PDB file of C-alpha atoms in Angstrom:
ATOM      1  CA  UNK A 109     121.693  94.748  89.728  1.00  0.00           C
ATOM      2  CA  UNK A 110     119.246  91.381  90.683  1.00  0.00           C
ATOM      3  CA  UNK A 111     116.626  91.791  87.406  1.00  0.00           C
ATOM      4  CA  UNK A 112     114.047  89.938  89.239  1.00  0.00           C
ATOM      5  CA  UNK A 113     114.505  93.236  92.345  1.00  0.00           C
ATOM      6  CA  UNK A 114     114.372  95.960  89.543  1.00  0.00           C
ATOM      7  CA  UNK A 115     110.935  93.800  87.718  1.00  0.00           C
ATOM      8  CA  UNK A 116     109.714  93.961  91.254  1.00  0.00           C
ATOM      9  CA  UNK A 117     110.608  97.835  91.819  1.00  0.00           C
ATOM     10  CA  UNK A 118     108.302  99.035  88.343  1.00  0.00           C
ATOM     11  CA  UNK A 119     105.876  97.284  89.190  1.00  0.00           C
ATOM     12  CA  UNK A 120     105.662  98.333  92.719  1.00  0.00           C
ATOM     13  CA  UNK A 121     106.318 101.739  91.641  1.00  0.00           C
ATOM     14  CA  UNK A 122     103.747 101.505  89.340  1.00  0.00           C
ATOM     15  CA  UNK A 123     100.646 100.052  91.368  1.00  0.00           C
ATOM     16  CA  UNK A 124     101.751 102.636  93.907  1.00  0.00           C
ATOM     17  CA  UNK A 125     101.447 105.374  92.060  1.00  0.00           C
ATOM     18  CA  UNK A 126      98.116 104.295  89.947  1.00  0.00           C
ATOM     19  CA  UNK A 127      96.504 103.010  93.093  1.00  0.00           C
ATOM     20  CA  UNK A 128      97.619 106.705  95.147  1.00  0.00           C
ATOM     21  CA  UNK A 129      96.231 108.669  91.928  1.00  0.00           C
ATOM     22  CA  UNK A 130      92.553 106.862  91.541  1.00  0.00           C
ATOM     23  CA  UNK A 131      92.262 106.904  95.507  1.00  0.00           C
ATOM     24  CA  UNK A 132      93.036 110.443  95.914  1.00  0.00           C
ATOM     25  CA  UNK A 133      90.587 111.472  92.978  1.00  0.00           C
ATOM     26  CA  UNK A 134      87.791 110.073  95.184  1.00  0.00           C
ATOM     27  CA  UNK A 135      88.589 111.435  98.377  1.00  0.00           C
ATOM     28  CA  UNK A 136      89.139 114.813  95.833  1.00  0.00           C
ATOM     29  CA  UNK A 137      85.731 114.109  94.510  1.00  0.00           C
ATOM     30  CA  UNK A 138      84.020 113.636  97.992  1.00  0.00           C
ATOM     31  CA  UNK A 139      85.357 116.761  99.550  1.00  0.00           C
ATOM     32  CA  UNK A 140      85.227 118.870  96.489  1.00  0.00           C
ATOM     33  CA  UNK A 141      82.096 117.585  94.802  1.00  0.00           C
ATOM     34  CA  UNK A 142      78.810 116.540  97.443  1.00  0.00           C
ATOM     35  CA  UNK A 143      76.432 117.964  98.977  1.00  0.00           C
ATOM     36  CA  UNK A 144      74.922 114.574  99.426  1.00  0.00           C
ATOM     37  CA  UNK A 145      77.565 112.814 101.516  1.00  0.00           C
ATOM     38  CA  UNK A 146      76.208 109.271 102.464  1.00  0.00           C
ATOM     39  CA  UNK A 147      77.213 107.015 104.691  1.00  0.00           C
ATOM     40  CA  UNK A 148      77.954 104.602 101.798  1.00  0.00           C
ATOM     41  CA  UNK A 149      80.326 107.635 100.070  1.00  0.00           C
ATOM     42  CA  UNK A 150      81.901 107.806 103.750  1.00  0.00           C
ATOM     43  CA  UNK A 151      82.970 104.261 103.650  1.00  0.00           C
ATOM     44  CA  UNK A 152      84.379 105.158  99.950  1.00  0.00           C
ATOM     45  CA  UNK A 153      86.607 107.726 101.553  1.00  0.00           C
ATOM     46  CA  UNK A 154      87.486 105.529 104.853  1.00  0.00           C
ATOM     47  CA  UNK A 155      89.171 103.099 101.844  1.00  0.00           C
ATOM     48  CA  UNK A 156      90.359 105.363  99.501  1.00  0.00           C
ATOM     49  CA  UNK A 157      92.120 107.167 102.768  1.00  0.00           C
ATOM     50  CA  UNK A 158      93.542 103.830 103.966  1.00  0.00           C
ATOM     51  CA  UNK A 159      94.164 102.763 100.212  1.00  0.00           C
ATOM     52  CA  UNK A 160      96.738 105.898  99.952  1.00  0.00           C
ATOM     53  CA  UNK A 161      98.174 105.044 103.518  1.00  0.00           C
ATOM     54  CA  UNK A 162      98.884 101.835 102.789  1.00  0.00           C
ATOM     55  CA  UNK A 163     100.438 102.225  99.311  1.00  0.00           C
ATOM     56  CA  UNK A 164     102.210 105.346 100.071  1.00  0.00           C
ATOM     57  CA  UNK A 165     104.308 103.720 103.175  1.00  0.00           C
ATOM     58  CA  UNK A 166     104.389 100.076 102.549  1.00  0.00           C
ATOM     59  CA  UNK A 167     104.155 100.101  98.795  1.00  0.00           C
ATOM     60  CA  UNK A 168     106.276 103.370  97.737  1.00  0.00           C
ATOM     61  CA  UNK A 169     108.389 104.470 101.054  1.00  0.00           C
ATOM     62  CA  UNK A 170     109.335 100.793 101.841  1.00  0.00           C
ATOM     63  CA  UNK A 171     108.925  98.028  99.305  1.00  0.00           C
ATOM     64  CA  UNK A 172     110.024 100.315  96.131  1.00  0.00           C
ATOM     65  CA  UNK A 173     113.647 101.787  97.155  1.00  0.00           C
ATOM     66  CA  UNK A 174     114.223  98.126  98.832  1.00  0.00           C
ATOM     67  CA  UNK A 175     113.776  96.562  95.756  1.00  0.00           C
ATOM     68  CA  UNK A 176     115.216  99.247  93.601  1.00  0.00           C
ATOM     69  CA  UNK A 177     118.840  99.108  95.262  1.00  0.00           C
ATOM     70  CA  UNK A 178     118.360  95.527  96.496  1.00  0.00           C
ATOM     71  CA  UNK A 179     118.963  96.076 100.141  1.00  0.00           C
ATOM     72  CA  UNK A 180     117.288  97.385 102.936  1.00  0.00           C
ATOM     73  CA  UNK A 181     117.247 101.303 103.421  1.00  0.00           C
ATOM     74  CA  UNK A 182     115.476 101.560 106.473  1.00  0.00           C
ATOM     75  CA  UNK A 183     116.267 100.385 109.914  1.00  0.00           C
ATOM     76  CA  UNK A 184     114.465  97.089 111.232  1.00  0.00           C
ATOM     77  CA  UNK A 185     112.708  99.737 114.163  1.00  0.00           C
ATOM     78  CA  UNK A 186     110.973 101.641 110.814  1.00  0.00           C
ATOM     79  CA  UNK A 187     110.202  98.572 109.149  1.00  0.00           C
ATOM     80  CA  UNK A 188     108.393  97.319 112.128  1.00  0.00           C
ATOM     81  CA  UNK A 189     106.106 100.568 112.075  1.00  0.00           C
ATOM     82  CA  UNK A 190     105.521 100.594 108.755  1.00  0.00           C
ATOM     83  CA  UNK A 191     104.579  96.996 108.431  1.00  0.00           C
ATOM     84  CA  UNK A 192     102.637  96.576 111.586  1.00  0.00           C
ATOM     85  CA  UNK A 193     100.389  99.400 110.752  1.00  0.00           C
ATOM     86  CA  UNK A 194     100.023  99.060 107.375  1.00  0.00           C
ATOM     87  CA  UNK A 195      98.697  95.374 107.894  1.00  0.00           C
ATOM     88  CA  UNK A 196      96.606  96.768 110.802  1.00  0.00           C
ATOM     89  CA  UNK A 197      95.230  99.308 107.898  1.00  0.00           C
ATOM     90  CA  UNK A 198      94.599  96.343 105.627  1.00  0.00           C
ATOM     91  CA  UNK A 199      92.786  94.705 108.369  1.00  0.00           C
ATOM     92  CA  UNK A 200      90.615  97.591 108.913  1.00  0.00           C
ATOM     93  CA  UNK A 201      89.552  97.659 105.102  1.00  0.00           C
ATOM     94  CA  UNK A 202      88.543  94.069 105.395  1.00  0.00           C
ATOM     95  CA  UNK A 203      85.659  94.964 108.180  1.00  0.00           C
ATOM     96  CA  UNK A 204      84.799  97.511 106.477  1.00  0.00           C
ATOM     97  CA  UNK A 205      84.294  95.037 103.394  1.00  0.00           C
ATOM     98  CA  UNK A 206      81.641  93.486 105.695  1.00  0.00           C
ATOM     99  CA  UNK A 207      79.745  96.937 106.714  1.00  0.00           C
ATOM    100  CA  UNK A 208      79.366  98.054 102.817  1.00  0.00           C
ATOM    101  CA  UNK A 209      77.628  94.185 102.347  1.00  0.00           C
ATOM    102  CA  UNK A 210      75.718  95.421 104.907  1.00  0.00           C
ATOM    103  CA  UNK A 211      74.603  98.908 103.813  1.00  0.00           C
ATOM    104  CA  UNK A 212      73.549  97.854 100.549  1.00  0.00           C
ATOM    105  CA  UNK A 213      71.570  94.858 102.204  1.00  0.00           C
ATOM    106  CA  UNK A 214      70.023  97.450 104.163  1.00  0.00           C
ATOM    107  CA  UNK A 215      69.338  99.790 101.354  1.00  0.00           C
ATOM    108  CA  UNK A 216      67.483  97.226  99.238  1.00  0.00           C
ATOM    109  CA  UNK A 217      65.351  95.791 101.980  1.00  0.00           C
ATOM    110  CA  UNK A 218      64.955  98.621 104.496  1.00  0.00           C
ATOM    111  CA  UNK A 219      65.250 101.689 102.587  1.00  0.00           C
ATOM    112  CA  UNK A 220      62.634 103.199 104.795  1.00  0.00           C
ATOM    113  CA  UNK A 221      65.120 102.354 107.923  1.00  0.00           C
ATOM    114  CA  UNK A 222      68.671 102.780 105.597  1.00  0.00           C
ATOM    115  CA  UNK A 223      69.257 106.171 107.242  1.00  0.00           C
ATOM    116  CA  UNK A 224      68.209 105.733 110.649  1.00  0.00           C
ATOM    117  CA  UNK A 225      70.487 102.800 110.564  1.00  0.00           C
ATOM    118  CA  UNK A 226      73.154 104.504 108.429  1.00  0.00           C
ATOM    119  CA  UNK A 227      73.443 107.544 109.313  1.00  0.00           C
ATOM    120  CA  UNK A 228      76.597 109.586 108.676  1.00  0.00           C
ATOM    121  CA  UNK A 229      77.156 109.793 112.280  1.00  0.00           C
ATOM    122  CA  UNK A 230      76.302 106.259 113.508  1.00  0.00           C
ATOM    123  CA  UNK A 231      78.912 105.258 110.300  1.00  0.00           C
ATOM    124  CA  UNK A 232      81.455 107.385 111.338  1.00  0.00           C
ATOM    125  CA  UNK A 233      81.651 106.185 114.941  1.00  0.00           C
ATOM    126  CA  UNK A 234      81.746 103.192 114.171  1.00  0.00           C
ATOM    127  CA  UNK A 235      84.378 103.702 111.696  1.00  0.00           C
ATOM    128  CA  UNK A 236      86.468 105.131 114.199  1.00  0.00           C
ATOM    129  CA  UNK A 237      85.808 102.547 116.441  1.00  0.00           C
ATOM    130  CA  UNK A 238      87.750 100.218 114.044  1.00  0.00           C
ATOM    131  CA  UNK A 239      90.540 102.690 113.717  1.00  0.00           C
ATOM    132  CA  UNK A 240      90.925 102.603 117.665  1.00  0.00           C
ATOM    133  CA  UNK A 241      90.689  99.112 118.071  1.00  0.00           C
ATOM    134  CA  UNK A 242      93.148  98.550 115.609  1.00  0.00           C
ATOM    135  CA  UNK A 243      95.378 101.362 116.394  1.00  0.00           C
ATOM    136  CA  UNK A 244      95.457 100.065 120.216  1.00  0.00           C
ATOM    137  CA  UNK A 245      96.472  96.483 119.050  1.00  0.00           C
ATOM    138  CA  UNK A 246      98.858  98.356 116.401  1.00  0.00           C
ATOM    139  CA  UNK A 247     100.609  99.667 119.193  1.00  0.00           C
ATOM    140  CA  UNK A 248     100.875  96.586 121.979  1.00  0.00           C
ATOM    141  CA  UNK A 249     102.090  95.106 118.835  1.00  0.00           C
ATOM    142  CA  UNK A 250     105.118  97.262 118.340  1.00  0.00           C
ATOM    143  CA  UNK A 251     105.515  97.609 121.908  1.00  0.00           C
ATOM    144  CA  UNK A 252     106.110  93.636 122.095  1.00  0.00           C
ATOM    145  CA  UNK A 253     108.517  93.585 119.051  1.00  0.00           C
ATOM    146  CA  UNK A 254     110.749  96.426 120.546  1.00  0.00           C
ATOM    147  CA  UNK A 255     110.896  95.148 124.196  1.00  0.00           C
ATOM    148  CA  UNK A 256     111.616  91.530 122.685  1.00  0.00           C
ATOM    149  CA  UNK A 257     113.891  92.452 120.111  1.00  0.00           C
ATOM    150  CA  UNK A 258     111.282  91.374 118.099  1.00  0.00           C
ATOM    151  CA  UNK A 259     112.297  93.286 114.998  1.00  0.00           C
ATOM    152  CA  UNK A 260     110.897  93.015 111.593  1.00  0.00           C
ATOM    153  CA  UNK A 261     112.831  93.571 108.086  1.00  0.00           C
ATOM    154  CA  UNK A 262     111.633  93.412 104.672  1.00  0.00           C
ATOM    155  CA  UNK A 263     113.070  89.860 102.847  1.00  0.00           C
ATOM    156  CA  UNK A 264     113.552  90.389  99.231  1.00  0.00           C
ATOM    157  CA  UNK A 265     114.257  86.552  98.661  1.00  0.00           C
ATOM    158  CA  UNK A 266     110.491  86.149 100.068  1.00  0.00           C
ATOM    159  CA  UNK A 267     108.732  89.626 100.041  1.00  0.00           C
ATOM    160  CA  UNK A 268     107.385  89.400 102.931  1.00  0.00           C
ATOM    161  CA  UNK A 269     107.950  90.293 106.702  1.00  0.00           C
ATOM    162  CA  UNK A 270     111.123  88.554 108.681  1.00  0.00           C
ATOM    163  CA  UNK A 271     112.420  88.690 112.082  1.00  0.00           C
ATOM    164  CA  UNK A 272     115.868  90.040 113.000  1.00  0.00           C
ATOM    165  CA  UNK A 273     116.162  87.918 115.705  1.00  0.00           C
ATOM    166  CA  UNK A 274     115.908  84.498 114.191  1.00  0.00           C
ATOM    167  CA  UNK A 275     114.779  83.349 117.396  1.00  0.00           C
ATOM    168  CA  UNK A 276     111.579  85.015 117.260  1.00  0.00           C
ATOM    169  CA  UNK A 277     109.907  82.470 115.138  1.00  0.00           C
ATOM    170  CA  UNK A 278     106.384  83.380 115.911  1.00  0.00           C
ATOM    171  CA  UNK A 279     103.912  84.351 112.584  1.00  0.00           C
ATOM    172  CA  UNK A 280     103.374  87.458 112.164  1.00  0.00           C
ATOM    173  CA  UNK A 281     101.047  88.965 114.823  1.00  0.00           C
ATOM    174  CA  UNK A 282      97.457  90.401 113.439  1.00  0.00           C
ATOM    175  CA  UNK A 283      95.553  90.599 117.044  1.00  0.00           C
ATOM    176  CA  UNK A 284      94.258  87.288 116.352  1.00  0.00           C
ATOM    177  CA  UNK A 285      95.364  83.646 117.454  1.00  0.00           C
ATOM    178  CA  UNK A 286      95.605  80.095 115.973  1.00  0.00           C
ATOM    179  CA  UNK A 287      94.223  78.865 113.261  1.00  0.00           C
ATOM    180  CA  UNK A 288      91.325  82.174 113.613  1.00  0.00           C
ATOM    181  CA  UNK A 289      94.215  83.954 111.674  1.00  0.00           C
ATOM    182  CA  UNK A 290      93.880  81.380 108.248  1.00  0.00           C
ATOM    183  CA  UNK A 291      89.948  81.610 108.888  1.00  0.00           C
ATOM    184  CA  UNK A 292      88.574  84.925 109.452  1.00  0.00           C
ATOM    185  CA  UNK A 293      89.374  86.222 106.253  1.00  0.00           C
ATOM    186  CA  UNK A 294      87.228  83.566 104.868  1.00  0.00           C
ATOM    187  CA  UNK A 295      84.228  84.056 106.852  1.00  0.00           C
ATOM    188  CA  UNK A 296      84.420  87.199 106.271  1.00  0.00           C
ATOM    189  CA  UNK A 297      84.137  86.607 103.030  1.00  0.00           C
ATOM    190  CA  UNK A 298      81.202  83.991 103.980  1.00  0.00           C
ATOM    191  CA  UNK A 299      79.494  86.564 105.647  1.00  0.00           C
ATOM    192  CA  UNK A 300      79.932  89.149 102.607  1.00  0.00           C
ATOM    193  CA  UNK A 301      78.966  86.352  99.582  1.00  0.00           C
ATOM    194  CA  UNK A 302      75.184  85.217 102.039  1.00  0.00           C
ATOM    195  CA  UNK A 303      74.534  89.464 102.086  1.00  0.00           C
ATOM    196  CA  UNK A 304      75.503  90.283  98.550  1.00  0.00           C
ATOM    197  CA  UNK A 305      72.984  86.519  97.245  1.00  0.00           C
ATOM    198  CA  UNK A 306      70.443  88.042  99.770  1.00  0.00           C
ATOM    199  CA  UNK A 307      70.774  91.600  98.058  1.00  0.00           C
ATOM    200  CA  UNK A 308      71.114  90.077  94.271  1.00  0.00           C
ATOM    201  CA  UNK A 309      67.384  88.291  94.784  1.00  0.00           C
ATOM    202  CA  UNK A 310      66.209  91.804  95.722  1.00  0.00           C
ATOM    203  CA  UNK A 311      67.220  93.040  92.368  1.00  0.00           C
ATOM    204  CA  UNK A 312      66.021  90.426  90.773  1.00  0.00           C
ATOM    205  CA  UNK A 313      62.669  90.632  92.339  1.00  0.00           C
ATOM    206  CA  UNK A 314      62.790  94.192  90.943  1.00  0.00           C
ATOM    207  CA  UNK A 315      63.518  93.453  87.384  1.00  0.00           C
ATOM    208  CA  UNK A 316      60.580  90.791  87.653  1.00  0.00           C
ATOM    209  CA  UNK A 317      58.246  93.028  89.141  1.00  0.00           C
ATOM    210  CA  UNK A 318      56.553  95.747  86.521  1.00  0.00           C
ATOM    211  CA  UNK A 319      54.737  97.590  88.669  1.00  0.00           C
ATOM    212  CA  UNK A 320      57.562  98.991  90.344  1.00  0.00           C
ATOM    213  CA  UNK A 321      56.340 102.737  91.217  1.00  0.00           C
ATOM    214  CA  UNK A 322      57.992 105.435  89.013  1.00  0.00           C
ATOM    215  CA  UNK A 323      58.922 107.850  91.879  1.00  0.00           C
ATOM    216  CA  UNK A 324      61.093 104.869  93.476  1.00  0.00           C
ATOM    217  CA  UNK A 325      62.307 103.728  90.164  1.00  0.00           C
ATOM    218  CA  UNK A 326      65.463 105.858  90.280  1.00  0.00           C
ATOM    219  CA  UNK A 327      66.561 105.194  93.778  1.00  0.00           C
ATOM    220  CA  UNK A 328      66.464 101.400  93.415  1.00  0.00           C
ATOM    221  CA  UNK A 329      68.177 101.879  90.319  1.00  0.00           C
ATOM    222  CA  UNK A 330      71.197 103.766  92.093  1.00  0.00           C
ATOM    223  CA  UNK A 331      71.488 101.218  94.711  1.00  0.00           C
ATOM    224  CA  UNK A 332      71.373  98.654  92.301  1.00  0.00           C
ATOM    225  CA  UNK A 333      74.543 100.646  91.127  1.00  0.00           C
ATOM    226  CA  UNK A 334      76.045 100.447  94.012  1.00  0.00           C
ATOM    227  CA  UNK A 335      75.642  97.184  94.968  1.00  0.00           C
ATOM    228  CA  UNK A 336      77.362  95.727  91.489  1.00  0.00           C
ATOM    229  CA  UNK A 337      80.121  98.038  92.552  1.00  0.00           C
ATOM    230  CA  UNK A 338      80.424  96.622  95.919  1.00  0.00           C
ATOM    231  CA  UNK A 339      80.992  92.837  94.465  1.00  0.00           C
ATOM    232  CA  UNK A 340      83.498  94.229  92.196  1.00  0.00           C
ATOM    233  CA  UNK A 341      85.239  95.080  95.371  1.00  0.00           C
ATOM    234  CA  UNK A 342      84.306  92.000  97.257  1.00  0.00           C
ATOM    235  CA  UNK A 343      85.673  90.470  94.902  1.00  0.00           C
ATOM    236  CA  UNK A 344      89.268  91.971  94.825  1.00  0.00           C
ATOM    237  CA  UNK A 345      88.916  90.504  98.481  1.00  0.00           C
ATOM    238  CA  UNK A 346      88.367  86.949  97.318  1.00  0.00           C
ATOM    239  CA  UNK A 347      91.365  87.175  95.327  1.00  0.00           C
ATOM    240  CA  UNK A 348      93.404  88.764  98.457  1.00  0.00           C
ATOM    241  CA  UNK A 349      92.348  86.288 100.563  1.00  0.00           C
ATOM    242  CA  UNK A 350      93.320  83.367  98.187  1.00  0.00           C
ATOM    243  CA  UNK A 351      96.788  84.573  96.921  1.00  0.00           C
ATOM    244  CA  UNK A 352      97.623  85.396 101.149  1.00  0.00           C
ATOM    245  CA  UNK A 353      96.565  82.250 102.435  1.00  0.00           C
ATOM    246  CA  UNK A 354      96.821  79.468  99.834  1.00  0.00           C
ATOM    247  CA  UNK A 355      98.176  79.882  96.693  1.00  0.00           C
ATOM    248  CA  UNK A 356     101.164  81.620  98.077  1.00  0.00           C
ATOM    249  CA  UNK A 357     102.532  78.537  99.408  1.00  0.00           C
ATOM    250  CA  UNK A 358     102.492  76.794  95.920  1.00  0.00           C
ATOM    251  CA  UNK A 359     106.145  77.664  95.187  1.00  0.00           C
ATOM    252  CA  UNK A 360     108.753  79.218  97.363  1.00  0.00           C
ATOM    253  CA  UNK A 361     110.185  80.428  93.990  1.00  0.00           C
ATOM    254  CA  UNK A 362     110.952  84.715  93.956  1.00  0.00           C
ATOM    255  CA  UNK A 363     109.504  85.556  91.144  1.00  0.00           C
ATOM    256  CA  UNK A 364     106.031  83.435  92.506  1.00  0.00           C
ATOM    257  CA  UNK A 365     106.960  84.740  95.862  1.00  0.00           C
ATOM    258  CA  UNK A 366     106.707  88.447  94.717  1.00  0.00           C
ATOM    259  CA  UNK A 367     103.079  87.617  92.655  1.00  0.00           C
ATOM    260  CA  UNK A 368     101.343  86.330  95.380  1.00  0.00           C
ATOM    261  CA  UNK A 369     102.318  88.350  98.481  1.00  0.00           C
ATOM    262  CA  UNK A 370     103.201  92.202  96.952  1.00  0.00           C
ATOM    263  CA  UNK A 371     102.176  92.380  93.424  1.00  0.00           C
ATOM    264  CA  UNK A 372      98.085  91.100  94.125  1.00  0.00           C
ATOM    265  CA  UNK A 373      98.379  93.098  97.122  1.00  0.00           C
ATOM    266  CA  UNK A 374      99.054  96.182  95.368  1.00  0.00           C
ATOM    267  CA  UNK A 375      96.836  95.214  92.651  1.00  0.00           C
ATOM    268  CA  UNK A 376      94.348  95.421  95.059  1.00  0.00           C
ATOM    269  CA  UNK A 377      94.623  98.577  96.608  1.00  0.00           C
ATOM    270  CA  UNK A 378      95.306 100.236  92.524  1.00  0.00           C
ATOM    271  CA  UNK A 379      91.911  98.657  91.404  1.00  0.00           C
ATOM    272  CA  UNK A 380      89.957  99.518  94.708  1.00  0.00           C
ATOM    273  CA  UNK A 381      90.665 103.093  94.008  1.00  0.00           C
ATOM    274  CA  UNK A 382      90.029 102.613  90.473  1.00  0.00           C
ATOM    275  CA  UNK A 383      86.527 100.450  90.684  1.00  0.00           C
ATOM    276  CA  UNK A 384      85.000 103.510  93.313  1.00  0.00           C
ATOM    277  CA  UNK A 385      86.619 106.196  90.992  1.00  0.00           C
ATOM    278  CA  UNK A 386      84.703 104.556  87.886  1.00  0.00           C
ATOM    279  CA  UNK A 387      81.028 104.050  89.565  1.00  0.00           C
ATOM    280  CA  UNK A 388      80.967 107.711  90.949  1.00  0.00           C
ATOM    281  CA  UNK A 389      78.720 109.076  88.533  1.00  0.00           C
ATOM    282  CA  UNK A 390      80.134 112.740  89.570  1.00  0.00           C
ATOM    283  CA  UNK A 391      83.278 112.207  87.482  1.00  0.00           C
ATOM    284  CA  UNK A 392      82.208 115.990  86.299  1.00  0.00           C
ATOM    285  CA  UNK A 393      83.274 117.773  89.174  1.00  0.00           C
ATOM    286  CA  UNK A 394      87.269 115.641  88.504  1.00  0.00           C
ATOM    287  CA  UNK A 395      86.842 116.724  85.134  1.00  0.00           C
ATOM    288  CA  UNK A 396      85.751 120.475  85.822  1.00  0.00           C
ATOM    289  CA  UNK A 397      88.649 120.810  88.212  1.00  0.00           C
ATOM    290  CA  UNK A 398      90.992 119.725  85.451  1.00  0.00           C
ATOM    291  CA  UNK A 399      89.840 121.801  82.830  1.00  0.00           C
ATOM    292  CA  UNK A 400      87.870 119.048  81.009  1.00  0.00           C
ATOM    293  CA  UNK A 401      84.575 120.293  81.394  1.00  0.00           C
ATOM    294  CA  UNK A 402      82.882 123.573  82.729  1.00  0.00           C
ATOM    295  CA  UNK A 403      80.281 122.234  84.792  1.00  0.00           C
ATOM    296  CA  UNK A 404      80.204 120.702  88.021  1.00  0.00           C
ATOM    297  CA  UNK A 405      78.127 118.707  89.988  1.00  0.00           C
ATOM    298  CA  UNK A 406      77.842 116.354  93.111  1.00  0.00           C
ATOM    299  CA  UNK A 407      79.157 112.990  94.439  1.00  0.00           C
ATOM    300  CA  UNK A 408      77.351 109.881  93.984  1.00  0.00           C
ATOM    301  CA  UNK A 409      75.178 108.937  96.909  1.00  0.00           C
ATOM    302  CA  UNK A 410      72.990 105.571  98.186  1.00  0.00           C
ATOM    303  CA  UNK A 411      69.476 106.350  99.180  1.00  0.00           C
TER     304      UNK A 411
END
């Protein structure tokens, strides 16, 4: 057996697993545990959901028994479904990177307006409005590789994506074009690093300012909360962004290969479950549901 494939098949197995298990305690926690279901908890559960999506098929029902017997067990048609909706699932995590930035911005300097503008409902449609707009190019995608014999396989010499048909040399389709597919990440990051500043001088006008009123003290001191946990996020995103674009193409060595494309990846999606699981301060209703403690309580929420 290649020892580089069976490295490569614990660790996948193990970010998989980790990542599945801290994701699914806080969609467990949001269901089981609020009464106070904000829009910012909502966005929580749209990533946790797509978090277990993505790391059940790509990660565990895909990249794990490839590695593990060092071929491919599923036919190129599967592999095309799995990978072209699993990126399209990544993609729609990104956005919704953008759209926390912007619910915490609006919760620090519109709080009076933060649930007019947030509302569960307006959040929600326009959650699903992602989901549709990448679930129609998800499809037109897949509909394009099979009428081209356009298939795609998982290559364990490069862990990533690669045509049957070695005469479809085109990248990797994501609904974008030309060199908006190396860029967008980054100004999406742009966009999220000018918000979260914006937000940070907010708090620190706060801190400065000692005659903050008592009755808002607690509020500002949730979303203050909740905005350190959305650059701990953010920042997971930085580090996606870098590994994808640049520092993958450093070295065309395996073992490099496997770091930079699948094992940050995965890293991601493990501590994005884990970094939501640790700021919900309603860890109590987990904990009651296990045994560990006989009182519940609710979800953490953004005012």
């Amino acid at each position: 057996m290649d020892i580089m494939n069976l490295v490569a098949a614990l660790v996948i197995f193990l970010e998989g697993v980790l990542g599945i298990l801290f994701s699914s305690c806080v969609i467990f926690i949001y269901f089981h545990g609020s009464s106070d279901k904000t829009s910012f908890n909502l966005i929580c559960l749209s990533r946790a959901i797509n978090n277990v999506i993505v790391l059940s098929l790509h990660f565990l029902a895909l990249d794990f028994p490839t590695a593990l017997l060092s071929r491919n067990v599923w036919p190129p048609g599967v592999e095309s479904i799995i990978m072209n909706g699993t990126v399209n699932v990544y993609i729609v995590n990104e956005f919704q990177t953008i759209l926390i930035a912007i619910n915490r911005f609006i919760a620090m300097f519109a709080p009076v307006f933060y649930h007019k503008l947030f509302s569960n409902k307006l959040t929600f449609l326009f959650l699903l409005s992602l989901y549709l707009i990448r679930g129609y190019i998800s499809v037109t995608q897949l509909h394009d590789y099979f009428a081209n014999d356009c298939l795609l396989f998982l290559n364990l010499t490069s862990f990533g994506g690669q045509y049957v048909n070695s005469s479809c040399d085109a990248p990797f389709p994501t609904g974008f074009d030309g060199w908006f597919i190396i860029f967008w990440p980054f100004c999406l990051f742009a966009v999220n690093v000018l918000l979260n500043l914006m937000t940070f001088t907010k708090i620190l006008k706060f801190y400065l300012n000692r005659d903050v009123d008592s009755a808002n003290l607690e509020p500002i001191k949730r979303n203050i909360k909740l905005f350190f946990q959305t650059v701990l996020q953010d920042s997971l995103f930085f580090i996606d962004i870098v590994f994808t674009f640049q520092l993958s193409g450093l070295s065309t060595h395996r073992a490099w290969q496997f770091i930079s494309v699948v094992g940050v990846w995965g890293a991601v999606y493990m501590l994005d479950g884990l970094i939501m699981l640790m700021f919900s301060d309603r860890l109590t209703v987990l904990k009651s549901s296990l045994g560990l403690e006989r009182s519940t309580s609710r979800v953490s929420g953004a005012s």
